[in-house]
Short mmCIF file of C-alpha atoms and ligand atoms in Angstrom, two decimals:
data_model
loop_
_atom_site.label_atom_id
_atom_site.label_comp_id
_atom_site.label_asym_id
_atom_site.label_seq_id
_atom_site.Cartn_x
_atom_site.Cartn_y
_atom_site.Cartn_z
CA MET A 1 7.84 -13.20 -16.51
CA ASP A 2 11.49 -14.04 -16.58
CA GLU A 3 12.21 -16.58 -13.84
CA THR A 4 15.96 -16.61 -14.38
CA GLY A 5 17.76 -14.67 -11.71
CA ALA A 6 19.30 -11.26 -12.28
CA VAL A 7 21.41 -11.09 -9.11
CA GLY A 8 25.11 -11.55 -9.77
CA ALA A 9 24.69 -11.52 -13.56
CA ALA A 10 27.12 -9.23 -15.41
CA PRO A 11 27.05 -7.63 -17.80
CA ALA A 12 23.35 -7.19 -17.20
CA VAL A 13 20.61 -4.80 -18.18
CA ARG A 14 17.57 -4.52 -15.97
CA VAL A 15 14.40 -2.80 -17.14
CA THR A 16 11.58 -1.89 -14.78
CA VAL A 17 8.37 -3.28 -16.19
CA GLY A 18 5.58 -2.20 -13.93
CA ALA A 19 4.22 1.23 -13.33
CA ALA A 20 5.04 2.57 -16.80
CA GLU A 21 3.52 -0.30 -18.78
CA PRO A 22 3.35 -0.73 -21.73
CA THR A 23 6.38 1.54 -22.16
CA GLY A 24 8.52 -0.67 -19.92
CA ARG A 25 7.79 -3.69 -22.12
CA GLU A 26 8.78 -1.77 -25.25
CA VAL A 27 12.04 -0.69 -23.61
CA LEU A 28 12.69 -4.26 -22.51
CA ALA A 29 12.07 -5.60 -26.01
CA ALA A 30 14.47 -3.04 -27.49
CA ALA A 31 17.22 -4.03 -25.04
CA GLN A 32 16.64 -7.71 -25.79
CA GLU A 33 16.94 -7.14 -29.53
CA ALA A 34 20.17 -5.19 -29.14
CA ALA A 35 22.30 -7.38 -26.90
CA ALA A 36 22.78 -11.10 -27.18
CA THR A 37 25.78 -11.19 -24.86
CA ALA A 38 24.37 -9.30 -21.89
CA ARG A 39 21.78 -10.66 -19.50
CA ILE A 40 18.55 -8.70 -20.03
CA ALA A 41 16.07 -8.95 -17.19
CA ALA A 42 12.62 -7.57 -16.48
CA VAL A 43 12.37 -6.31 -12.92
CA GLY A 44 9.49 -4.72 -11.01
CA SER A 45 8.86 -1.07 -10.31
CA THR A 46 11.06 0.62 -7.73
CA GLY A 47 7.99 2.52 -6.55
CA VAL A 48 9.35 5.85 -7.81
CA THR A 49 7.34 6.09 -11.01
CA GLU A 50 8.72 9.48 -12.02
CA LEU A 51 11.98 7.74 -12.99
CA GLU A 52 10.42 4.89 -14.96
CA PRO A 53 10.97 3.08 -17.18
CA LEU A 54 14.31 2.81 -15.42
CA VAL A 55 17.14 0.96 -17.15
CA LEU A 56 19.99 -0.30 -14.97
CA ALA A 57 23.21 -1.32 -16.73
CA THR A 58 25.60 -3.37 -14.59
CA ALA A 59 29.19 -4.46 -15.09
CA ASP A 60 32.07 -5.13 -12.69
CA GLY A 61 30.21 -4.06 -9.54
CA ARG A 62 29.02 -0.76 -11.01
CA THR A 63 25.53 0.11 -12.10
CA ALA A 64 24.48 3.05 -14.25
CA LEU A 65 20.84 4.04 -13.74
CA HIS A 66 19.06 5.63 -16.71
CA ALA A 67 15.71 7.24 -15.92
CA ASN A 68 12.74 7.58 -18.32
CA ALA A 69 14.46 5.39 -20.86
CA THR A 70 13.10 5.11 -24.39
CA PRO A 71 13.46 2.04 -26.62
CA VAL A 72 16.15 3.91 -28.58
CA ALA A 73 18.11 4.66 -25.41
CA ALA A 74 17.71 1.09 -24.16
CA ARG A 75 19.09 -0.25 -27.43
CA ALA A 76 22.16 1.98 -27.15
CA ILE A 77 22.70 1.11 -23.49
CA ALA A 78 22.48 -2.64 -24.15
CA THR A 79 24.77 -2.41 -27.18
CA GLU A 80 27.45 -0.46 -25.33
CA LEU A 81 27.32 -2.85 -22.40
CA ALA A 82 27.58 -5.90 -24.68
CA ASP A 83 30.61 -4.27 -26.28
CA GLY A 84 32.37 -4.16 -22.92
CA GLY A 85 31.68 -0.59 -21.78
CA LEU A 86 29.49 0.79 -19.01
CA PRO A 87 27.06 3.30 -20.55
CA THR A 88 27.27 6.31 -18.26
CA ASP A 89 26.40 9.15 -20.66
CA GLY A 90 23.08 10.65 -19.62
CA ALA A 91 22.81 8.41 -16.57
CA LEU A 92 20.91 9.59 -13.52
CA ALA A 93 23.75 8.17 -11.41
CA VAL A 94 26.43 5.51 -11.31
CA VAL A 95 26.66 3.43 -8.13
CA GLU A 96 29.41 1.05 -6.99
CA HIS A 97 28.23 -2.03 -5.12
CA ASP A 98 28.90 -5.63 -4.14
CA PRO A 99 28.52 -7.59 -7.42
CA GLY A 100 26.28 -10.15 -5.73
CA THR A 101 24.02 -7.74 -3.87
CA THR A 102 20.33 -8.62 -3.67
CA GLU A 103 19.43 -4.99 -3.02
CA LEU A 104 18.88 -2.15 -5.47
CA PRO A 105 22.01 0.03 -5.49
CA ILE A 106 20.75 3.39 -4.27
CA PRO A 107 22.12 6.61 -5.70
CA ALA A 108 22.33 9.37 -3.08
CA GLU A 109 20.39 12.59 -3.64
CA THR A 110 17.68 10.88 -5.71
CA PRO A 111 14.09 9.96 -4.79
CA LEU A 112 15.28 6.35 -4.47
CA ALA A 113 17.30 7.39 -1.42
CA ILE A 114 14.23 8.56 0.52
CA GLY A 115 13.57 6.56 3.68
CA ARG A 116 14.97 3.06 4.26
CA ARG A 117 14.30 0.36 1.69
CA GLN A 118 13.92 -2.91 3.60
CA VAL A 119 10.90 -4.76 2.25
CA LEU A 120 11.37 -2.85 -1.01
CA ALA A 121 15.10 -3.61 -1.09
CA GLY A 122 14.83 -5.93 -4.08
CA ALA A 123 12.22 -3.88 -5.98
CA GLY A 124 13.71 -2.78 -9.30
CA TRP A 125 16.67 -5.13 -8.88
CA THR A 126 15.65 -8.77 -8.40
CA ALA A 127 13.68 -10.74 -10.99
CA PRO A 128 10.23 -10.95 -9.32
CA ALA A 129 9.73 -14.70 -9.74
CA SER A 130 13.33 -15.79 -9.29
CA VAL A 131 13.86 -17.84 -6.15
CA ALA A 132 17.61 -17.58 -6.78
CA ASP A 133 17.41 -13.78 -6.37
CA HIS A 134 15.32 -13.95 -3.23
CA ARG A 135 16.39 -14.08 0.39
CA THR A 136 14.38 -17.06 1.63
CA VAL A 137 13.19 -17.34 5.23
CA THR A 138 12.63 -20.74 6.78
CA ALA A 139 12.01 -19.81 10.42
CA ASP A 140 9.71 -22.18 12.29
CA GLY A 141 6.44 -21.08 13.84
CA GLU A 142 7.79 -20.40 17.29
CA THR A 143 10.67 -18.29 15.97
CA THR A 144 8.26 -16.35 13.75
CA ARG A 145 5.95 -15.66 16.67
CA GLU A 146 8.88 -14.47 18.77
CA ARG A 147 10.58 -12.32 16.15
CA ALA A 148 7.61 -10.90 14.26
CA GLY A 149 4.67 -11.03 16.69
CA ALA A 150 5.13 -7.41 17.80
CA LEU A 151 4.56 -6.05 14.29
CA ARG A 152 1.35 -4.10 13.89
CA GLY A 153 -0.99 -4.97 11.02
CA ARG A 154 -0.70 -2.55 8.13
CA GLY A 155 -3.51 -1.11 6.09
CA ARG A 156 -7.30 -1.05 6.08
CA GLY A 157 -7.46 -4.54 4.56
CA ASP A 158 -5.67 -6.10 7.53
CA ALA A 159 -7.81 -7.61 10.28
CA SER A 160 -5.03 -6.74 12.76
CA VAL A 161 -4.75 -3.15 11.55
CA ASP A 162 -2.58 -1.07 13.89
CA ARG A 163 -2.56 -3.87 16.52
CA PRO A 164 0.25 -6.36 17.24
CA VAL A 165 -0.27 -9.33 14.93
CA ARG A 166 0.42 -11.80 17.72
CA GLU A 167 -3.06 -11.16 19.15
CA ASP A 168 -4.85 -12.62 16.10
CA TRP A 169 -2.18 -15.31 15.66
CA GLU A 170 -2.84 -16.60 19.19
CA THR A 171 -6.61 -16.41 18.69
CA ALA A 172 -6.40 -18.41 15.45
CA ARG A 173 -4.13 -21.00 17.05
CA GLU A 174 -6.53 -21.55 19.91
CA ALA A 175 -9.80 -21.41 17.92
CA ALA A 176 -11.65 -24.54 16.81
CA GLY A 177 -11.03 -25.59 13.20
CA GLU A 178 -8.22 -25.55 10.68
CA PRO A 179 -6.58 -22.14 10.43
CA VAL A 180 -5.99 -20.42 7.10
CA VAL A 181 -3.97 -17.34 6.14
CA VAL A 182 -5.46 -14.79 3.74
CA VAL A 183 -3.22 -12.20 2.10
CA ASN A 184 -5.64 -9.39 1.29
CA GLY A 185 -4.16 -7.59 -1.68
CA ASN A 186 -7.46 -6.18 -2.96
CA GLU A 187 -6.77 -2.49 -2.45
CA ALA A 188 -8.99 -0.79 -5.02
CA ASP A 189 -8.12 2.76 -3.96
CA PRO A 190 -6.19 4.01 -7.03
CA ALA A 191 -4.15 6.30 -4.77
CA ALA A 192 -2.81 3.35 -2.77
CA GLU A 193 0.03 1.59 -4.60
CA MET A 194 1.76 0.06 -1.57
CA ASP A 195 0.39 -3.47 -1.78
CA HIS A 196 0.40 -3.55 -5.58
CA THR A 197 4.08 -2.52 -5.63
CA LEU A 198 5.00 -5.36 -3.27
CA LEU A 199 2.93 -7.94 -5.14
CA ALA A 200 4.24 -6.96 -8.57
CA SER A 201 7.87 -6.20 -7.66
CA VAL A 202 8.78 -8.55 -4.79
CA PRO A 203 6.05 -11.23 -4.77
CA LEU A 204 8.38 -13.79 -3.21
CA THR A 205 8.84 -11.52 -0.19
CA VAL A 206 5.05 -11.47 0.21
CA LEU A 207 4.63 -15.22 -0.28
CA ASP A 208 7.53 -16.13 1.96
CA GLY A 209 6.18 -13.84 4.68
CA ALA A 210 2.71 -15.38 4.33
CA LEU A 211 4.13 -18.90 4.57
CA ALA A 212 5.98 -17.89 7.75
CA VAL A 213 2.66 -16.65 9.19
CA ALA A 214 1.09 -19.97 8.19
CA ARG A 215 3.76 -21.80 10.20
CA ALA A 216 3.22 -19.40 13.11
CA VAL A 217 -0.50 -20.20 13.30
CA GLY A 218 -0.40 -23.84 12.19
CA ALA A 219 -2.14 -23.26 8.84
CA ASP A 220 -1.78 -25.58 5.86
CA ASP A 221 -3.01 -23.13 3.26
CA VAL A 222 -2.50 -19.54 2.19
CA ILE A 223 -4.91 -17.66 -0.07
CA VAL A 224 -3.81 -14.55 -1.90
CA TYR A 225 -6.84 -12.36 -2.65
CA LEU A 226 -6.42 -9.79 -5.41
CA ALA A 227 -8.58 -7.30 -7.27
CA GLU A 228 -9.84 -8.84 -10.50
CA ASP A 229 -8.38 -5.98 -12.57
CA ASP A 230 -4.86 -6.25 -11.10
CA GLY A 231 -3.49 -8.44 -13.89
CA LEU A 232 0.17 -7.61 -13.35
CA ALA A 233 0.10 -8.56 -9.67
CA ARG A 234 -1.78 -11.78 -10.41
CA LYS A 235 0.66 -12.75 -13.13
CA ARG A 236 3.73 -12.16 -10.99
CA VAL A 237 2.33 -13.72 -7.83
CA THR A 238 1.32 -16.79 -9.84
CA ALA A 239 4.81 -17.06 -11.36
CA ALA A 240 6.40 -16.60 -7.94
CA ARG A 241 4.10 -19.20 -6.38
CA ASP A 242 4.96 -21.73 -9.10
CA ALA A 243 8.69 -21.00 -8.82
CA LEU A 244 8.56 -21.42 -5.06
CA ALA A 245 6.68 -24.73 -5.35
CA ALA A 246 9.25 -26.03 -7.86
CA ASP A 247 12.15 -24.96 -5.67
CA ARG A 248 11.12 -26.38 -2.36
CA ASP A 249 8.36 -28.07 -0.46
CA ALA A 250 6.69 -25.00 0.97
CA ALA A 251 4.54 -27.17 3.28
CA ALA A 252 1.48 -24.98 2.66
CA ASP A 253 -0.65 -24.63 -0.46
CA VAL A 254 -0.91 -21.18 -1.99
CA GLU A 255 -4.09 -20.35 -3.87
CA ILE A 256 -4.73 -17.12 -5.75
CA VAL A 257 -8.27 -15.78 -6.03
CA ALA A 258 -9.72 -12.59 -7.48
CA GLY A 259 -12.49 -10.42 -6.07
CA PRO A 260 -14.37 -7.34 -7.27
CA ALA A 261 -12.24 -4.23 -7.75
CA ASP A 262 -14.48 -2.27 -5.37
CA TYR A 263 -13.17 -0.21 -2.48
CA ARG A 264 -15.42 -1.92 0.04
CA ALA A 265 -14.33 -5.40 -1.08
CA GLY A 266 -10.96 -4.68 0.53
CA GLU A 267 -12.43 -4.48 4.04
CA PRO A 268 -11.30 -7.72 5.75
CA THR A 269 -14.67 -9.30 6.38
CA MET A 270 -16.12 -8.15 3.06
CA ALA A 271 -13.04 -9.73 1.47
CA LEU A 272 -14.05 -13.01 3.10
CA GLU A 273 -17.61 -12.60 1.83
CA ALA A 274 -16.30 -11.99 -1.69
CA MET A 275 -14.03 -15.04 -1.48
CA GLU A 276 -16.98 -17.17 -0.43
CA GLY A 277 -18.87 -15.95 -3.49
CA ALA A 278 -21.58 -13.99 -1.69
CA ASP A 279 -24.01 -12.26 -4.06
CA ARG A 280 -24.21 -9.18 -1.89
CA ILE A 281 -21.00 -8.17 -0.17
CA GLU A 282 -21.58 -6.84 3.32
CA ALA A 283 -19.34 -6.50 6.36
CA ARG A 284 -19.68 -9.11 9.07
CA ARG A 285 -20.56 -8.35 12.65
CA ARG A 286 -17.75 -8.73 15.15
CA PRO A 287 -17.18 -10.43 17.55
CA PRO A 288 -16.32 -13.06 16.61
CA GLY A 289 -13.54 -11.68 14.42
CA PRO A 290 -12.05 -13.57 11.47
CA ALA A 291 -9.31 -15.06 13.65
CA THR A 292 -12.04 -17.03 15.44
CA TYR A 293 -14.61 -17.46 12.66
CA GLY A 294 -13.45 -16.43 9.21
CA LEU A 295 -13.38 -17.98 5.76
CA TYR A 296 -16.05 -20.70 5.66
CA GLY A 297 -16.02 -20.57 9.44
CA ARG A 298 -12.34 -21.40 9.75
CA PRO A 299 -9.98 -19.43 12.03
CA THR A 300 -8.59 -16.93 9.52
CA VAL A 301 -5.65 -14.61 9.82
CA VAL A 302 -6.16 -11.74 7.35
CA HIS A 303 -3.08 -9.66 6.60
CA THR A 304 -2.18 -7.26 3.81
CA PRO A 305 0.88 -7.81 1.61
CA ARG A 306 2.48 -4.96 3.60
CA THR A 307 2.13 -6.86 6.85
CA VAL A 308 3.43 -10.20 5.62
CA ALA A 309 6.33 -8.43 3.87
CA GLN A 310 7.23 -6.95 7.26
CA VAL A 311 7.11 -10.46 8.74
CA HIS A 312 9.58 -11.51 6.06
CA GLY A 313 11.73 -8.50 6.88
CA ALA A 314 11.72 -9.30 10.59
CA LEU A 315 12.92 -12.84 9.85
CA ALA A 316 15.38 -12.05 7.04
CA GLY A 317 16.83 -8.85 8.42
CA PRO A 318 20.08 -8.66 10.32
CA ARG A 319 18.45 -6.93 13.26
CA GLU A 320 15.81 -8.01 15.74
CA LEU A 321 12.72 -5.82 15.89
CA ASP A 322 13.15 -3.13 18.49
CA PRO A 323 10.97 -4.42 21.38
CA ASP A 324 10.59 -0.85 22.67
CA ALA A 325 9.47 0.63 19.35
CA ALA A 326 5.91 1.95 19.31
CA ASP A 327 5.49 0.54 15.82
CA PRO A 328 8.32 -1.85 14.87
CA GLY A 329 9.45 -2.13 11.26
CA THR A 330 8.93 0.30 8.41
CA ARG A 331 5.85 1.70 6.69
CA LEU A 332 5.14 2.03 2.99
CA VAL A 333 3.63 5.30 1.85
CA THR A 334 2.32 6.19 -1.60
CA VAL A 335 2.61 9.92 -2.23
CA GLY A 336 0.19 11.10 -4.90
CA GLY A 337 -2.43 13.70 -5.66
CA ASP A 338 -1.27 16.91 -7.33
CA VAL A 339 2.21 15.59 -8.09
CA THR A 340 4.02 14.96 -11.37
CA ALA A 341 4.05 11.19 -10.77
CA PRO A 342 3.24 9.19 -7.64
CA ALA A 343 5.93 7.45 -5.60
CA THR A 344 5.79 4.62 -3.12
CA VAL A 345 8.50 4.92 -0.49
CA GLU A 346 9.40 3.09 2.69
CA LEU A 347 9.89 5.11 5.86
CA PRO A 348 11.21 4.07 9.25
CA THR A 349 8.38 4.56 11.72
CA ASP A 350 10.44 7.08 13.67
CA ALA A 351 10.86 9.28 10.58
CA SER A 352 8.70 12.30 9.85
CA LEU A 353 5.96 11.68 7.30
CA SER A 354 7.05 14.89 5.57
CA ARG A 355 10.17 13.06 4.39
CA ALA A 356 8.04 11.21 1.82
CA LEU A 357 7.36 14.49 -0.01
CA ASP A 358 10.98 14.55 -1.18
CA ALA A 359 10.24 11.59 -3.46
CA VAL A 360 7.83 13.54 -5.70
CA SER A 361 7.64 16.78 -7.65
CA PHE A 362 4.83 19.27 -7.07
CA GLU A 363 4.32 22.98 -7.29
CA GLY A 364 2.92 23.85 -3.90
CA MET A 365 0.79 22.23 -1.25
CA ARG A 366 -2.20 23.81 0.41
CA PHE A 367 -3.01 20.74 2.48
CA ALA A 368 -2.65 16.98 2.41
CA CYS A 369 -4.98 14.06 3.00
CA VAL A 370 -3.21 11.41 5.04
CA GLY A 371 -4.53 7.87 5.20
CA GLY A 372 -6.28 7.25 1.91
CA GLN A 373 -9.86 7.74 0.78
CA PHE A 374 -11.02 8.55 4.32
CA GLY A 375 -7.80 10.09 5.57
CA GLY A 376 -7.44 13.22 7.66
CA LEU A 377 -6.83 16.66 6.16
CA THR A 378 -3.84 18.54 7.51
CA ARG A 379 -1.38 21.29 6.71
CA ASP A 380 1.23 19.85 9.06
CA LEU A 381 3.07 16.71 7.95
CA ASP A 382 5.63 16.89 10.72
CA VAL A 383 4.24 13.76 12.34
CA LEU A 384 5.97 10.40 12.77
CA ALA A 385 5.07 7.68 10.28
CA SER A 386 4.04 5.26 13.06
CA ALA A 387 0.46 4.10 13.58
CA PRO A 388 0.17 5.55 17.13
CA ALA A 389 1.52 8.94 16.01
CA LEU A 390 -0.75 9.10 12.96
CA ARG A 391 -3.79 8.11 14.96
CA GLY A 392 -2.87 10.61 17.65
CA ALA A 393 -2.89 13.34 15.02
CA ASP A 394 -6.32 12.16 13.75
CA LEU A 395 -4.82 11.00 10.48
CA GLY A 396 -5.34 7.69 8.73
CA THR A 397 -2.79 4.86 8.77
CA ASN A 398 -3.51 3.38 5.35
CA GLY A 399 -0.21 4.57 3.91
CA VAL A 400 -1.43 7.20 1.43
CA LEU A 401 -0.31 10.81 1.40
CA GLU A 402 -2.23 12.90 -1.13
CA VAL A 403 -0.89 16.34 -1.92
CA PHE A 404 -3.49 19.00 -2.68
CA GLY A 405 -2.21 21.99 -4.63
CA THR A 406 -2.63 25.68 -3.89
CA ASP A 407 -6.00 25.96 -5.63
CA ALA A 408 -7.59 22.97 -3.87
CA CYS A 409 -10.63 23.49 -1.65
CA ALA A 410 -10.92 21.62 1.65
CA VAL A 411 -14.72 21.91 1.73
CA ALA A 412 -15.04 20.41 -1.74
CA THR A 413 -12.59 17.65 -0.85
CA ALA A 414 -14.59 16.77 2.26
CA GLY A 415 -17.75 16.76 0.14
CA HIS A 416 -16.26 14.40 -2.44
CA ARG A 417 -15.15 11.94 0.24
CA ALA A 418 -18.56 12.04 1.94
CA ALA A 419 -20.24 11.39 -1.42
CA PHE A 420 -17.89 8.45 -1.99
CA ALA A 421 -18.89 7.01 1.38
CA ARG A 422 -22.57 7.46 0.52
CA GLY A 423 -22.16 5.68 -2.81
CA GLU A 424 -19.81 2.88 -1.80
CA ASN A 425 -20.90 1.73 1.68
CA CYS A 426 -22.32 -1.77 1.92
CA GLY A 427 -25.59 -0.63 3.51
CA ARG A 428 -25.52 -3.04 6.41
CA CYS A 429 -25.56 -0.58 9.32
CA VAL A 430 -27.57 2.61 9.87
CA PRO A 431 -24.81 4.92 11.20
CA CYS A 432 -22.82 4.57 7.99
CA ARG A 433 -25.61 4.08 5.47
CA GLU A 434 -27.83 6.94 6.69
CA GLY A 435 -24.98 8.93 8.22
CA SER A 436 -23.14 9.25 4.93
CA VAL A 437 -26.34 10.49 3.25
CA GLN A 438 -26.88 13.10 5.97
CA LEU A 439 -23.22 14.06 5.88
CA THR A 440 -23.41 14.73 2.16
CA ASP A 441 -26.67 16.68 2.57
CA LEU A 442 -25.27 18.86 5.37
CA LEU A 443 -22.17 19.64 3.32
CA ARG A 444 -24.41 20.51 0.37
CA GLU A 445 -26.28 22.94 2.61
CA VAL A 446 -23.03 24.79 3.30
CA TYR A 447 -23.09 25.80 -0.35
CA ASP A 448 -26.69 26.93 0.09
CA GLY A 449 -25.76 29.22 2.99
CA THR A 450 -26.18 27.04 6.09
CA TYR A 451 -23.17 25.73 8.00
CA ALA A 452 -24.67 23.49 10.70
CA ASP A 453 -21.36 22.82 12.43
CA GLY A 454 -22.94 21.36 15.58
CA LYS A 455 -25.01 18.86 13.58
CA LEU A 456 -22.03 17.96 11.43
CA ARG A 457 -19.80 17.34 14.45
CA GLU A 458 -22.43 15.22 16.18
CA LEU A 459 -22.96 13.20 13.02
CA THR A 460 -19.24 12.53 12.56
CA ARG A 461 -19.06 11.47 16.22
CA VAL A 462 -21.96 9.02 15.85
CA MET A 463 -20.51 7.54 12.67
CA ARG A 464 -17.13 7.09 14.30
CA GLU A 465 -18.49 5.49 17.45
CA SER A 466 -21.37 3.40 16.09
CA SER A 467 -20.51 2.16 12.61
CA LEU A 468 -20.14 -1.58 12.27
CA CYS A 469 -16.85 -1.59 10.38
CA ALA A 470 -13.87 0.63 9.71
CA PHE A 471 -15.42 1.96 6.50
CA GLY A 472 -18.05 3.92 8.40
CA ARG A 473 -15.81 4.73 11.37
CA ASP A 474 -13.20 6.25 9.07
CA ALA A 475 -15.59 7.85 6.59
CA ALA A 476 -16.33 10.79 8.88
CA ARG A 477 -12.66 11.61 9.44
CA THR A 478 -12.09 13.69 6.31
CA VAL A 479 -15.06 15.91 7.16
CA ALA A 480 -14.16 16.20 10.86
CA THR A 481 -10.54 17.12 10.18
CA ALA A 482 -11.55 19.55 7.42
CA MET A 483 -13.77 21.33 9.93
CA ASP A 484 -10.94 21.42 12.50
CA GLU A 485 -8.38 22.82 10.06
CA PHE A 486 -10.52 24.94 7.76
CA GLU A 487 -13.35 26.34 9.87
CA ALA A 488 -13.03 29.78 8.24
CA GLU A 489 -13.39 28.18 4.84
CA PHE A 490 -16.67 26.51 5.76
CA LEU A 491 -17.96 29.88 6.98
CA ALA A 492 -16.76 31.57 3.79
CA HIS A 493 -18.62 29.03 1.65
CA ALA A 494 -21.77 29.57 3.69
CA ASN A 495 -21.34 33.29 2.92
CA GLY A 496 -21.11 32.58 -0.80
CA HIS A 497 -17.36 32.62 -1.28
CA CYS A 498 -14.83 29.89 -1.98
CA PRO A 499 -11.41 31.26 -0.90
CA THR A 500 -9.51 29.30 -3.56
CA GLY A 501 -12.07 29.85 -6.31
CA ALA A 502 -12.32 26.09 -6.84
CA CYS A 503 -16.08 25.91 -6.21
CA GLU A 504 -17.82 27.60 -9.11
CA GLU A 505 -21.26 27.05 -7.63
CA VAL A 506 -20.34 29.40 -4.77
CA ASP A 507 -18.63 32.21 -6.62
CA GLY A 508 -20.39 31.82 -9.92
S1 LIG B 601 -19.86 0.85 8.38
FE1 LIG B 601 -20.65 1.14 6.26
S2 LIG B 601 -19.48 -0.34 5.08
FE2 LIG B 601 -19.31 -0.96 7.24
S3 LIG B 601 -21.03 -2.34 7.69
FE3 LIG B 601 -21.78 -0.31 8.12
S4 LIG B 601 -22.76 0.33 6.17
FE4 LIG B 601 -21.40 -1.36 5.68
#
């Protein structure tokens, strides 16, 4: 990875190398071959993969953005720029901006303009491992606790999920032992690109945020935990870590470790088990939570990259967090499913979740699953993107919005998610282990003509109330919300008919 900064360089060509690999690398190589006099920089994905590889040509405070660039196009763009012109032919947009801006110039009326890019501000613009491009935060622990403590943890891999982070920070500070900060970036759900986008595009934002948390809790070390198959994130986080260490005395060690690319290994306590090298990864009983007794028994604050990036944003941003906000900061959402290409966007928490749909192309939506693998099914996305609002609507808060097209079947979707829970749970507690088997069996019986709605509802209630960890508590949500929204469809299946024709075993 190129550690030389891109900010302020002109003429400059930036190429997104991330989501569209290896194409992005080929486009980058073509630009490098063509122009010796322009700065050519690899930058991370913007999150909007439909536009990538994206080539950004900059001169004199103007940037031309070229979407879906080929090596041939990149060569022409770099050549024209090196010859003193700004290549605007065929550009998606041309944006005027401050020549020294550290933020991606946003063209209006494009998917890049959806929401408010704060933690993603540098994604697609700054060189990921360049400290010179990065807005460093150096706030002390007390300032960090004051300015960022009201943030709620983001994502299923965060031990403070949906709660103010200050609660676990205080617990870790007061607990016996030496505190440690874990950045849990092992999100193996392929539909969830939020953490990967941060780690691969703005790793210094993640690391700087994590170091601020370390100061807030008095920790001397930070461990970044990644899925073993996430090579791009590991490479860029490692380069960013090394660049940060060379630039300044960060006062805390940063270690990078890999764990199994399994969905369950992203659950906070199973992440700790994986990091300790346990043969069999199971969730831990709580209390005590990780903030009291975590990694090797140490007080451990476990946050996702999304959460620590918000900490960075709270410290680097011009504004204080709104103390009256139900969910201060912004939320990252990956929109995927039946779309042309997924997009990861950043929404203010007082914006409607439906806004995220404008970042992707799709042909029609029958329903959506909100919250990831065990999200809630809904036809109504007019709900705020805040954790309290999403929970209030019985939707998940893991930042994934999957679009299901007009021929999708809600009963089949619920069945697939129940089967996933049955196959992937860790087996430690009965409500989840046996409940997911029964859930799958009862859904199978719908296809055989029996819709035991009372049994299904009772089972989802027991799983939600009695499971040991969030895996089991959330696993019943897809089924429960499918029954709420699509009762008639369950009855139709029991009568031998799938209304969308998706289930051949019913109609065939
Ligand atoms: S809820 Fe599921 S994943 Fe969690 S401890 Fe119980 S069996 Fe394991």
